[in-house]
Coordinates of C-alpha atoms in Angstrom, one line a residue:
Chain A
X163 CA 139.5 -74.0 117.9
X164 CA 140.9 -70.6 118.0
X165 CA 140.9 -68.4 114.7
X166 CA 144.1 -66.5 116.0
X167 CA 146.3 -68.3 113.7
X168 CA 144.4 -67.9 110.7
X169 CA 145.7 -65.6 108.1
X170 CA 143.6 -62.9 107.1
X171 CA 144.3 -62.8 102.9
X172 CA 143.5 -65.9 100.5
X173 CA 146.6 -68.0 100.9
X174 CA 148.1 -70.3 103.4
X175 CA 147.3 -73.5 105.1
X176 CA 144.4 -72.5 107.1
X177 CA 142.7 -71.4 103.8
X178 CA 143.4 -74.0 102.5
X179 CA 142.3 -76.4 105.1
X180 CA 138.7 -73.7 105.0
X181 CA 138.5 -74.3 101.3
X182 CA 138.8 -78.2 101.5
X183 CA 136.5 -78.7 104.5
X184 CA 134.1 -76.4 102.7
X185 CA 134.7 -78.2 99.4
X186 CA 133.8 -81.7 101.3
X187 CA 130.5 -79.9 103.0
X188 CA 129.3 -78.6 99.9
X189 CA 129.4 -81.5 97.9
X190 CA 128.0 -83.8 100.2
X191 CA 125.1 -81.3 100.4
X192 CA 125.2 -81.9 96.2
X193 CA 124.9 -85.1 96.2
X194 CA 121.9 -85.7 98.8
X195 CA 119.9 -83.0 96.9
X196 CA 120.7 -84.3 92.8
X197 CA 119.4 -88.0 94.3
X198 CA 116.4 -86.5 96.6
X199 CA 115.7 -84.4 92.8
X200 CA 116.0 -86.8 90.5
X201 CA 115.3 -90.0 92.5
X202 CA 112.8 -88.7 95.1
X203 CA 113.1 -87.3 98.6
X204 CA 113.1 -90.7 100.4
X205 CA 116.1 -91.8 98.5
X206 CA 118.1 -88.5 99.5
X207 CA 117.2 -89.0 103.0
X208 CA 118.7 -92.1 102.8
X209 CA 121.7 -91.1 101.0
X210 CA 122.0 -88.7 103.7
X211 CA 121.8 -91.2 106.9
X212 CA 124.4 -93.4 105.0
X213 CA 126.8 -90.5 105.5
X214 CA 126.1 -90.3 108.6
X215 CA 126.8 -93.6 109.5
X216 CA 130.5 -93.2 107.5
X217 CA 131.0 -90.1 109.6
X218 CA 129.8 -91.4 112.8
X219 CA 131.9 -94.7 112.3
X220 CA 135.3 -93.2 110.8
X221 CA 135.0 -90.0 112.1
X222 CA 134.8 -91.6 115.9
X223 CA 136.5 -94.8 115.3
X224 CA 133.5 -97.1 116.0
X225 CA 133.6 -100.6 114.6
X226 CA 133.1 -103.9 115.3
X227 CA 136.0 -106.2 114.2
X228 CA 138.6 -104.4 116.3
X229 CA 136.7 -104.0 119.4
X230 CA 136.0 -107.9 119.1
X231 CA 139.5 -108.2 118.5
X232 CA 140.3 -105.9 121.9
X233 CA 138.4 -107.9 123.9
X234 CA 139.9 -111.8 122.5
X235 CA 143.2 -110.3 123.1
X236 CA 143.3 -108.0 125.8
X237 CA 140.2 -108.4 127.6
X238 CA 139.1 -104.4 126.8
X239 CA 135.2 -104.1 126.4
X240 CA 135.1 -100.8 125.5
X241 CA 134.0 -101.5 121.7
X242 CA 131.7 -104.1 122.5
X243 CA 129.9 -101.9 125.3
X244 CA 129.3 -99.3 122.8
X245 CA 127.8 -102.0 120.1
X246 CA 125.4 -102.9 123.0
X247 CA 124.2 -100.0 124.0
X248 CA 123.7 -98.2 120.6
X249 CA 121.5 -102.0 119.8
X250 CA 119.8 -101.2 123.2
X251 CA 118.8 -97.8 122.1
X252 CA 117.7 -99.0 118.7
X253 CA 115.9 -101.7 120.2
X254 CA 114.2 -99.4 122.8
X255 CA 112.1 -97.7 119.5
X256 CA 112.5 -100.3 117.3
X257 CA 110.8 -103.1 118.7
X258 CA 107.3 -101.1 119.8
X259 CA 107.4 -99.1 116.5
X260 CA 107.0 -102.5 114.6
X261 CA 104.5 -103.8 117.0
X262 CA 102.7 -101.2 116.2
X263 CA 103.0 -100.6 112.6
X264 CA 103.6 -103.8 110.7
X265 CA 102.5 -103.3 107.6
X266 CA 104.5 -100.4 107.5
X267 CA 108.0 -101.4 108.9
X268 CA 109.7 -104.5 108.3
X269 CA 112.7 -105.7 111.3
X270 CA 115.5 -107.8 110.0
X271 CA 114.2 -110.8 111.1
X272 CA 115.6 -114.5 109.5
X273 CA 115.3 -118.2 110.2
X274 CA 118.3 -119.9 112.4
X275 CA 119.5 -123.1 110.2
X276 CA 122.3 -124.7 109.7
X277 CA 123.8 -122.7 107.2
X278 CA 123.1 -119.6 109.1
X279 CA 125.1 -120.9 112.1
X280 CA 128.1 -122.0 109.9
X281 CA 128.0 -118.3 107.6
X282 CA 128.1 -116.7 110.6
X283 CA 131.0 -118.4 112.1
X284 CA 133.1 -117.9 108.5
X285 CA 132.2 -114.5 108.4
X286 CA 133.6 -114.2 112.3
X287 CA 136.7 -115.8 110.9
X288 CA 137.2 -113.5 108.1
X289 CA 136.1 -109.9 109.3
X290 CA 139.2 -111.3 111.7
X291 CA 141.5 -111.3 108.9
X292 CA 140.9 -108.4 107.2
X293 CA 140.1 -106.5 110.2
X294 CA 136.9 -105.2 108.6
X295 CA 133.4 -105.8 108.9
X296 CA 130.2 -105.5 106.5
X297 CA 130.4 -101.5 107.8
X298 CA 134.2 -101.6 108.6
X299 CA 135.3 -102.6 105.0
X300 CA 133.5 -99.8 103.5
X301 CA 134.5 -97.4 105.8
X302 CA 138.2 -98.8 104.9
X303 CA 137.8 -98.3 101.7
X304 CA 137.0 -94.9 101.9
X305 CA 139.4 -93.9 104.1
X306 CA 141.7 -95.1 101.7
X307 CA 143.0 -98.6 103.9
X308 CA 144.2 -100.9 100.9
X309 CA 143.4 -104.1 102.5
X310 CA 139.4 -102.6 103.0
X311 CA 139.8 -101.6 99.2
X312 CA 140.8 -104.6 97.8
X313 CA 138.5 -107.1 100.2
X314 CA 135.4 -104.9 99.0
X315 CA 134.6 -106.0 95.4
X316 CA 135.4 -109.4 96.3
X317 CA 133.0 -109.0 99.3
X318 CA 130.7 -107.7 96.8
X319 CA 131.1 -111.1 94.2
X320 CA 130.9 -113.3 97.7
X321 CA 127.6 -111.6 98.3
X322 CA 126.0 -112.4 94.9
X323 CA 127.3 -115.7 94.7
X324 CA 125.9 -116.4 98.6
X325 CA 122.7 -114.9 97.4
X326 CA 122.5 -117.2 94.1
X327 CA 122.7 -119.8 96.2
X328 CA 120.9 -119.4 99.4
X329 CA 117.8 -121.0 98.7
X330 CA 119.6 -124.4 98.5
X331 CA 121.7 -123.5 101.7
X332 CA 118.6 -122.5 103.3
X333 CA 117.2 -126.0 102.5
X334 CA 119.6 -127.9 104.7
X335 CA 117.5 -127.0 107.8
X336 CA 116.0 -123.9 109.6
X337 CA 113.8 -123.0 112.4
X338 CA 110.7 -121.1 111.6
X339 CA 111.6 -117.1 112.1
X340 CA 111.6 -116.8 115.7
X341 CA 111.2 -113.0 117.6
X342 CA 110.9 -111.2 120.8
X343 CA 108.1 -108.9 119.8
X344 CA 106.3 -106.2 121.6
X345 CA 106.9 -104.9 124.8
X346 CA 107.9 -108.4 126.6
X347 CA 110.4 -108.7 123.5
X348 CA 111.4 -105.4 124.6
X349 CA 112.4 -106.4 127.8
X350 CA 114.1 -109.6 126.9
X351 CA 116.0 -108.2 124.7
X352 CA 117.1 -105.2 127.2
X353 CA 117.7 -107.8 129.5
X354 CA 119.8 -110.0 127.2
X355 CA 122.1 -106.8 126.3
X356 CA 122.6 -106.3 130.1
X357 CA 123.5 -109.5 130.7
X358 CA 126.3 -109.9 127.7
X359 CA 127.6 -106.6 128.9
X360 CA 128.1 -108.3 132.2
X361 CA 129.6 -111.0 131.5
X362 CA 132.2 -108.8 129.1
X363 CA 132.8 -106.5 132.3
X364 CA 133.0 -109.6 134.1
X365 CA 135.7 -111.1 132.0
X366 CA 137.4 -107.8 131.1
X367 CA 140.9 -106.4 132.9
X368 CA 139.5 -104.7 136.2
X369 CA 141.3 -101.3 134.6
X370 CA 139.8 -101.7 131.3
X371 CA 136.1 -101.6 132.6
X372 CA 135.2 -98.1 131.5
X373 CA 133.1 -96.8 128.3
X374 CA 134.8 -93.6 126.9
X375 CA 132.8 -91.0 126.5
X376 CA 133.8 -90.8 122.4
X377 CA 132.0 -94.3 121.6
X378 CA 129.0 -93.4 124.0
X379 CA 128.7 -90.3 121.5
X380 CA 129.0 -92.5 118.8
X381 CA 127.0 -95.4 119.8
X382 CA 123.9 -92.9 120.7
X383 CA 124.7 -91.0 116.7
X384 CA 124.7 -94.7 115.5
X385 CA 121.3 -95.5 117.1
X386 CA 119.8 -92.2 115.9
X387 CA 120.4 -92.8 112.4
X388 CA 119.7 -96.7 112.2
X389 CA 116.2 -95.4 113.7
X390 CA 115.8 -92.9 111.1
X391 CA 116.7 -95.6 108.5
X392 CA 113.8 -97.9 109.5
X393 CA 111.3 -95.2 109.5
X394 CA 112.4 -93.8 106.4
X395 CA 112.8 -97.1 104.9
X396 CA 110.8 -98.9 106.0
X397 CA 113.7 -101.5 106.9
X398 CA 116.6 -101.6 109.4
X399 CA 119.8 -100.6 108.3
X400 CA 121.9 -102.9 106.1
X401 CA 124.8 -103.7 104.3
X402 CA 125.4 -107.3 102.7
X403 CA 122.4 -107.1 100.1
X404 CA 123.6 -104.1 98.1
X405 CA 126.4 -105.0 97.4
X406 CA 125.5 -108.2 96.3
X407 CA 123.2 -106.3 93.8
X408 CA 125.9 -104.2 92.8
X409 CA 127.5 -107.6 91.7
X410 CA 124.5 -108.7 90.0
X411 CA 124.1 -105.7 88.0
X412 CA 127.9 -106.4 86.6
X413 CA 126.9 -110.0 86.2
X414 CA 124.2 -109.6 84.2
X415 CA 125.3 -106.4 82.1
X416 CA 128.0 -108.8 80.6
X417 CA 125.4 -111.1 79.5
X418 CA 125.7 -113.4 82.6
X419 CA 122.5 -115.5 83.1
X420 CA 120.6 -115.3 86.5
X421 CA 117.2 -117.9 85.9
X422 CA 119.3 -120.4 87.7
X423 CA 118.9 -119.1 90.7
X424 CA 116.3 -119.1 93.1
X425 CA 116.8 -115.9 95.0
X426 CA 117.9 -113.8 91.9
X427 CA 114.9 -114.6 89.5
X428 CA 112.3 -114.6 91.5
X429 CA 110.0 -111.9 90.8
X430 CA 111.3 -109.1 94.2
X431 CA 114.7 -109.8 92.8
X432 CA 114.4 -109.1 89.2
X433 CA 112.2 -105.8 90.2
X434 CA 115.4 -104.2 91.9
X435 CA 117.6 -105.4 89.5
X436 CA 116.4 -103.5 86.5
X437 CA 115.5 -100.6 89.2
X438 CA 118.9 -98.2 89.5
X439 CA 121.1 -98.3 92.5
X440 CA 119.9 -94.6 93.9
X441 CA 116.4 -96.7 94.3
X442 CA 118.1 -99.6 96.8
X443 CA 118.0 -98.9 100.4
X444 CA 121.3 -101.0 101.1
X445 CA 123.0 -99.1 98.3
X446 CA 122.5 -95.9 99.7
X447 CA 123.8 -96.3 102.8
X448 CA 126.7 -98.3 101.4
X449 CA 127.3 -95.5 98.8
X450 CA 127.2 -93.2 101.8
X451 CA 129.3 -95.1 103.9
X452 CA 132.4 -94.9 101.9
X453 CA 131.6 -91.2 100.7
X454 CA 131.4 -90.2 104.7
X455 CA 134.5 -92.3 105.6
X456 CA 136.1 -90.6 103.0
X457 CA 135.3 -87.4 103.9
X458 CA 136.4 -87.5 107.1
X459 CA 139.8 -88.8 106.2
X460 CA 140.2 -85.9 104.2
X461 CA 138.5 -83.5 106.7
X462 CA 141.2 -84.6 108.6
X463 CA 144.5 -83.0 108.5
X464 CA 146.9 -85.7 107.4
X465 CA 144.1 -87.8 107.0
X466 CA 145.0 -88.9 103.5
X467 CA 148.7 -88.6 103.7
X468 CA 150.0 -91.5 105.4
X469 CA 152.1 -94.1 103.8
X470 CA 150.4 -97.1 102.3
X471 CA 151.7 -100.7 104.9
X472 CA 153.5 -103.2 103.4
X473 CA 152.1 -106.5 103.0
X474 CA 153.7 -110.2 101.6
X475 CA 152.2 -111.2 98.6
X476 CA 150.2 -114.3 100.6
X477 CA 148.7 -111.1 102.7
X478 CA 147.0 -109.9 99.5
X479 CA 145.6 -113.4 98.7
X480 CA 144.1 -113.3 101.8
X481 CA 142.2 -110.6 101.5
X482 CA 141.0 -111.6 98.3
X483 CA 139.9 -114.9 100.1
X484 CA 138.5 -113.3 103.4
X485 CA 136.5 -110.7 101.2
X486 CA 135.1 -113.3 99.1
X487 CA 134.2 -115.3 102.3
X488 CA 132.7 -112.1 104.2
X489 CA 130.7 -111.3 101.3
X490 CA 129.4 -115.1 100.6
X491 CA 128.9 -116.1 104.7
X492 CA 127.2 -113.2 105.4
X493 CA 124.3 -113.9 102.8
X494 CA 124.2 -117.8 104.4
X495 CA 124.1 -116.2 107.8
X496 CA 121.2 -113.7 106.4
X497 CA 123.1 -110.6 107.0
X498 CA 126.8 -109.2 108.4
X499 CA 127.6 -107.3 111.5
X500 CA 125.0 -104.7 110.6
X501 CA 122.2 -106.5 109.0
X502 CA 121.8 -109.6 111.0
X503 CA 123.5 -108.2 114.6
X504 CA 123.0 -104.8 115.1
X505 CA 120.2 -104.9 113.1
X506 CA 118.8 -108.3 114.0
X507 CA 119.3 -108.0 117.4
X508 CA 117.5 -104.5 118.0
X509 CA 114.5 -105.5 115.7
X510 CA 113.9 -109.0 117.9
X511 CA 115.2 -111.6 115.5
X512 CA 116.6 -114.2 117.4
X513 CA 118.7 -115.4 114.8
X514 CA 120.8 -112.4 115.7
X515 CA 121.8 -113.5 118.6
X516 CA 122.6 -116.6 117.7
X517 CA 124.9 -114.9 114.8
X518 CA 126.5 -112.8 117.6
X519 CA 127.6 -116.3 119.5
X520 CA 128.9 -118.3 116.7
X521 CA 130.5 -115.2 114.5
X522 CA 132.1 -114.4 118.1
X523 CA 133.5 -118.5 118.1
X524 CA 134.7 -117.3 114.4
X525 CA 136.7 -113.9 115.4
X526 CA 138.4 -116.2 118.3
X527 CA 139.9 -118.4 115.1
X528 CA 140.4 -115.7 112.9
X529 CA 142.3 -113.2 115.3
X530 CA 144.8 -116.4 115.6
X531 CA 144.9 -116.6 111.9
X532 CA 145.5 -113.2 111.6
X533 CA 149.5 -112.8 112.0
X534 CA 149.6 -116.8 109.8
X535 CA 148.3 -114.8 107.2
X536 CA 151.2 -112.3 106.8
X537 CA 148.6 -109.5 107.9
X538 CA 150.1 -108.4 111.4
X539 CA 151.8 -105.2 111.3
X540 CA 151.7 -104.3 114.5
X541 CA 151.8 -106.4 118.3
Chain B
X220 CA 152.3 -93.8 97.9
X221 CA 150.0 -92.7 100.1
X222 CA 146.1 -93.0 101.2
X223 CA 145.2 -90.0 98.5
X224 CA 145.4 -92.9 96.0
X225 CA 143.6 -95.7 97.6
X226 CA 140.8 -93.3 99.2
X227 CA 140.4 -91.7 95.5
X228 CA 140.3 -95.0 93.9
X229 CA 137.5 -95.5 96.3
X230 CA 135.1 -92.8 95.3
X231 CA 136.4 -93.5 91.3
X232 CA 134.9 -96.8 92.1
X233 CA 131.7 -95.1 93.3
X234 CA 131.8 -93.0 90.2
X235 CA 132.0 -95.8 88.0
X236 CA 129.0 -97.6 89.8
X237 CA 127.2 -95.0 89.4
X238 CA 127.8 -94.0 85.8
X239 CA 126.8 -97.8 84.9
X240 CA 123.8 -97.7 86.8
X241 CA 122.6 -94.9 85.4
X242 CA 123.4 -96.2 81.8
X243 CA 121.3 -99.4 82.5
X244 CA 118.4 -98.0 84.4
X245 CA 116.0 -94.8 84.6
X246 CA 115.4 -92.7 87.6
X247 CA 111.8 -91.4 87.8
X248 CA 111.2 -89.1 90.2
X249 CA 107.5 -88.6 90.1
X250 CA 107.4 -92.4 91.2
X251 CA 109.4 -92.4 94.2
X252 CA 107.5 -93.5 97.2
X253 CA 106.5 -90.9 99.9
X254 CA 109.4 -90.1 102.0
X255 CA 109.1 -91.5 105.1
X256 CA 107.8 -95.0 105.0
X257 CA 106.5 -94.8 108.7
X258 CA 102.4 -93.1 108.1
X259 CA 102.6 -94.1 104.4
X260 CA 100.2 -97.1 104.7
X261 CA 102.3 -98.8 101.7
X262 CA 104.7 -102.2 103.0
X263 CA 108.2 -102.2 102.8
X264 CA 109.3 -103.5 100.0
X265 CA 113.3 -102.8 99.7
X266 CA 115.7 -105.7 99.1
X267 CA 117.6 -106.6 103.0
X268 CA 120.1 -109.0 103.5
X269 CA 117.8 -110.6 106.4
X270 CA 114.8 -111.1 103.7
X271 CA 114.5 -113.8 101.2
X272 CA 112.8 -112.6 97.9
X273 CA 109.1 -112.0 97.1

């Protein structure tokens, strides 16, 4: 950009476009240093990759629900191209590093069942309706969409309630964890990426089969920090469980009683729940996610000042549903978008491709349920 | 109305999570784990959505 334009004294737009920008910068920088101070350096780390990943994802409009949605109804691969190849890269360090350090690093790896299947064809469904994802609605929420702000603390209450009862969903049948591990895994899963990305260019409009060069920036700034998240962490990068715990916290801080459930008393559980927030991986990133989206919205000029849409009362009940549903599926189907695709997938959990197949059968149901829904705004 | 009042009811809503949380739980610093879990010789032990509970 050129600084021509720029006025020289204290006053006028481009100062005050310097100061807000600056403004932003600086207490971003704030914030990672007070948690990395008073929490510890890891946990500022991760605050810090969680910005990232709301900056990479708002800043250069990557997501997952509307590229699925661009590819259902126009045949454009574009989105889904870039999902692969930032899983690819991920995979590509992922998969050797745990191989090679396993008592150090953790993938997202979870049993295919039953209720896996079915949670991750409801969440398919719902990130449909809402048009946000376990990333996308809190990178809608920050960047101030009302339908991502008023689906995330029902996501959030769908998420504990999955989680208080996942044991007993669990129960109804499930394979033993199954993964592609080492080097061979490696390869099947590279292999496996290419092929889906064939088919997709296969099936895709013959002038629609092109990757613009924005998502390759973003997938490869995507795959960078969900590297740095496992080796900082420990653990891939997620979404679903922390805001599950944010719900819990709530819960139980109004006297609620958690010893009937399984996955909320046992011992792991009731460690992180009387731990604070700036300790949880999940809530980091998810507390980064929105800040980042929202910094970007209002890094942008105009970012923050367009109208709020319009929606039908039975729009808003939907949201409140799909959120609910999102939150709730995704703990059946052992993780969203992010925790059981993305981050499945490039760690070598099988059950995340299996959640890719059946949450894609979802989106195909819920991008026709969509416009029912009073939710359709635009052709 | 505008996105300035959804996008700031977005970050009030982090400011209020965080206010809680830091009314119902203690942050010690000087029993944070090393910072990068990778070399640390200690097991992952973070809550993930793909993990059922220890």
């Amino acid at each position: 950009m050129s600084g021509a334009s720029v006025p020289q004294g204290r006053e006028g737009p481009a100062f005050d476009i310097l100061a807000r920008r600056g403004g932003l910068v600086l207490a971003a920088l704030a914030c990672i240093a007070l948690v990395a101070l008073f929490a510890g350096a890891r946990y500022g780390m991760m605050l810090a990759i969680g910005l990232g990943f709301g900056i990479a994802l708002e800043g250069l409009r990557f997501g997952f629900a509307g590229p699925w949605r661009a590819m259902i109804l126009r045949r454009e691969p574009a989105g889904i191209l870039a999902q692969l190849l930032s899983i690819g890269i991920v995979s590509a360090v992922a998969i050797p590093l745990l191989a090679a350090h396993p008592d150090e690093l953790t993938g997202a790896q979870a049993p295919i069942g039953w209720a896996m299947i079915g949670g991750a064809f409801v969440f398919g469904a719902a990130m449909q309706v809402v048009l946000g994802c376990g990333s996308g609605t809190l990178v809608n929420a920050g960047s101030g969409n009302p339908v991502g702000l008023l689906a995330l603390p029902f996501f959030a209450i769908g998420s504990f309630a999955g989680a208080y009862h996942l044991i007993w969903w669990t129960g109804l049948g499930a394979l033993p964890i199954l993964t592609l591990s080492g080097w061979p895994g490696l390869i099947v899963t590279l292999a496996a990426l290419a092929a889906v990305a064939g088919l997709l260019l296969r099936l895709a409009r013959p002038e629609a089969r092109h990757l613009p060069r924005r998502l390759v920036i973003a997938a490869i700034a995507l795959a960078a920090l969900a590297i740095a998240n496992l080796v900082i962490a420990g653990q891939p990068w997620g979404v679903v469980y922390g805001l599950g715990l944010w719900a819990a916290k709530g819960f139980t801080a109004l006297g609620g009683d958690l010893s009937g459930s399984a996955f909320w008393s046992a011992p792991g559980s009731e460690r992180i729940l009387q731990g604070s927030i700036l300790t949880d991986y999940t809530s980091l990133t998810n507390i980064g996610i929105i800040a980042g989206a929202f910094a970007v919205a209002a890094w942008r000029s105009g970012g923050l000042s367009q109208k709020l849409p319009g929606y039908p009362m039975r729009a808003w009940l939907a949201t409140i549903v799909a959120g609910f549903l999102l939150g709730y599926s995704s703990r059946l189907a052992f993780g969203c978008n992010v925790g059981a695709f993305f981050s499945g997938v490039s760690t070598g959990s099988l059950h995340g491709w299996v959640w890719f197949v059946a949450a894609f059968a979802g989106a195909v149901l819920g991008v026709r349920l969509r416009p029912l829904l009073g939710l359709e705004t635009r052709a | 109305m505008t996105r300035t009042v959804t996008a700031s009811a977005a970050i009030a809503f982090l400011a209020a999570l965080l206010v809680f949380d830091q009314a119902s739980a203690d942050l010690n610093p000087y029993k944070a784990p090393p910072a990068f879990a990778l070399g640390s010789g200690q097991a992952s032990s973070g809550g993930f959505c793909g993990a059922l509970p220890e």
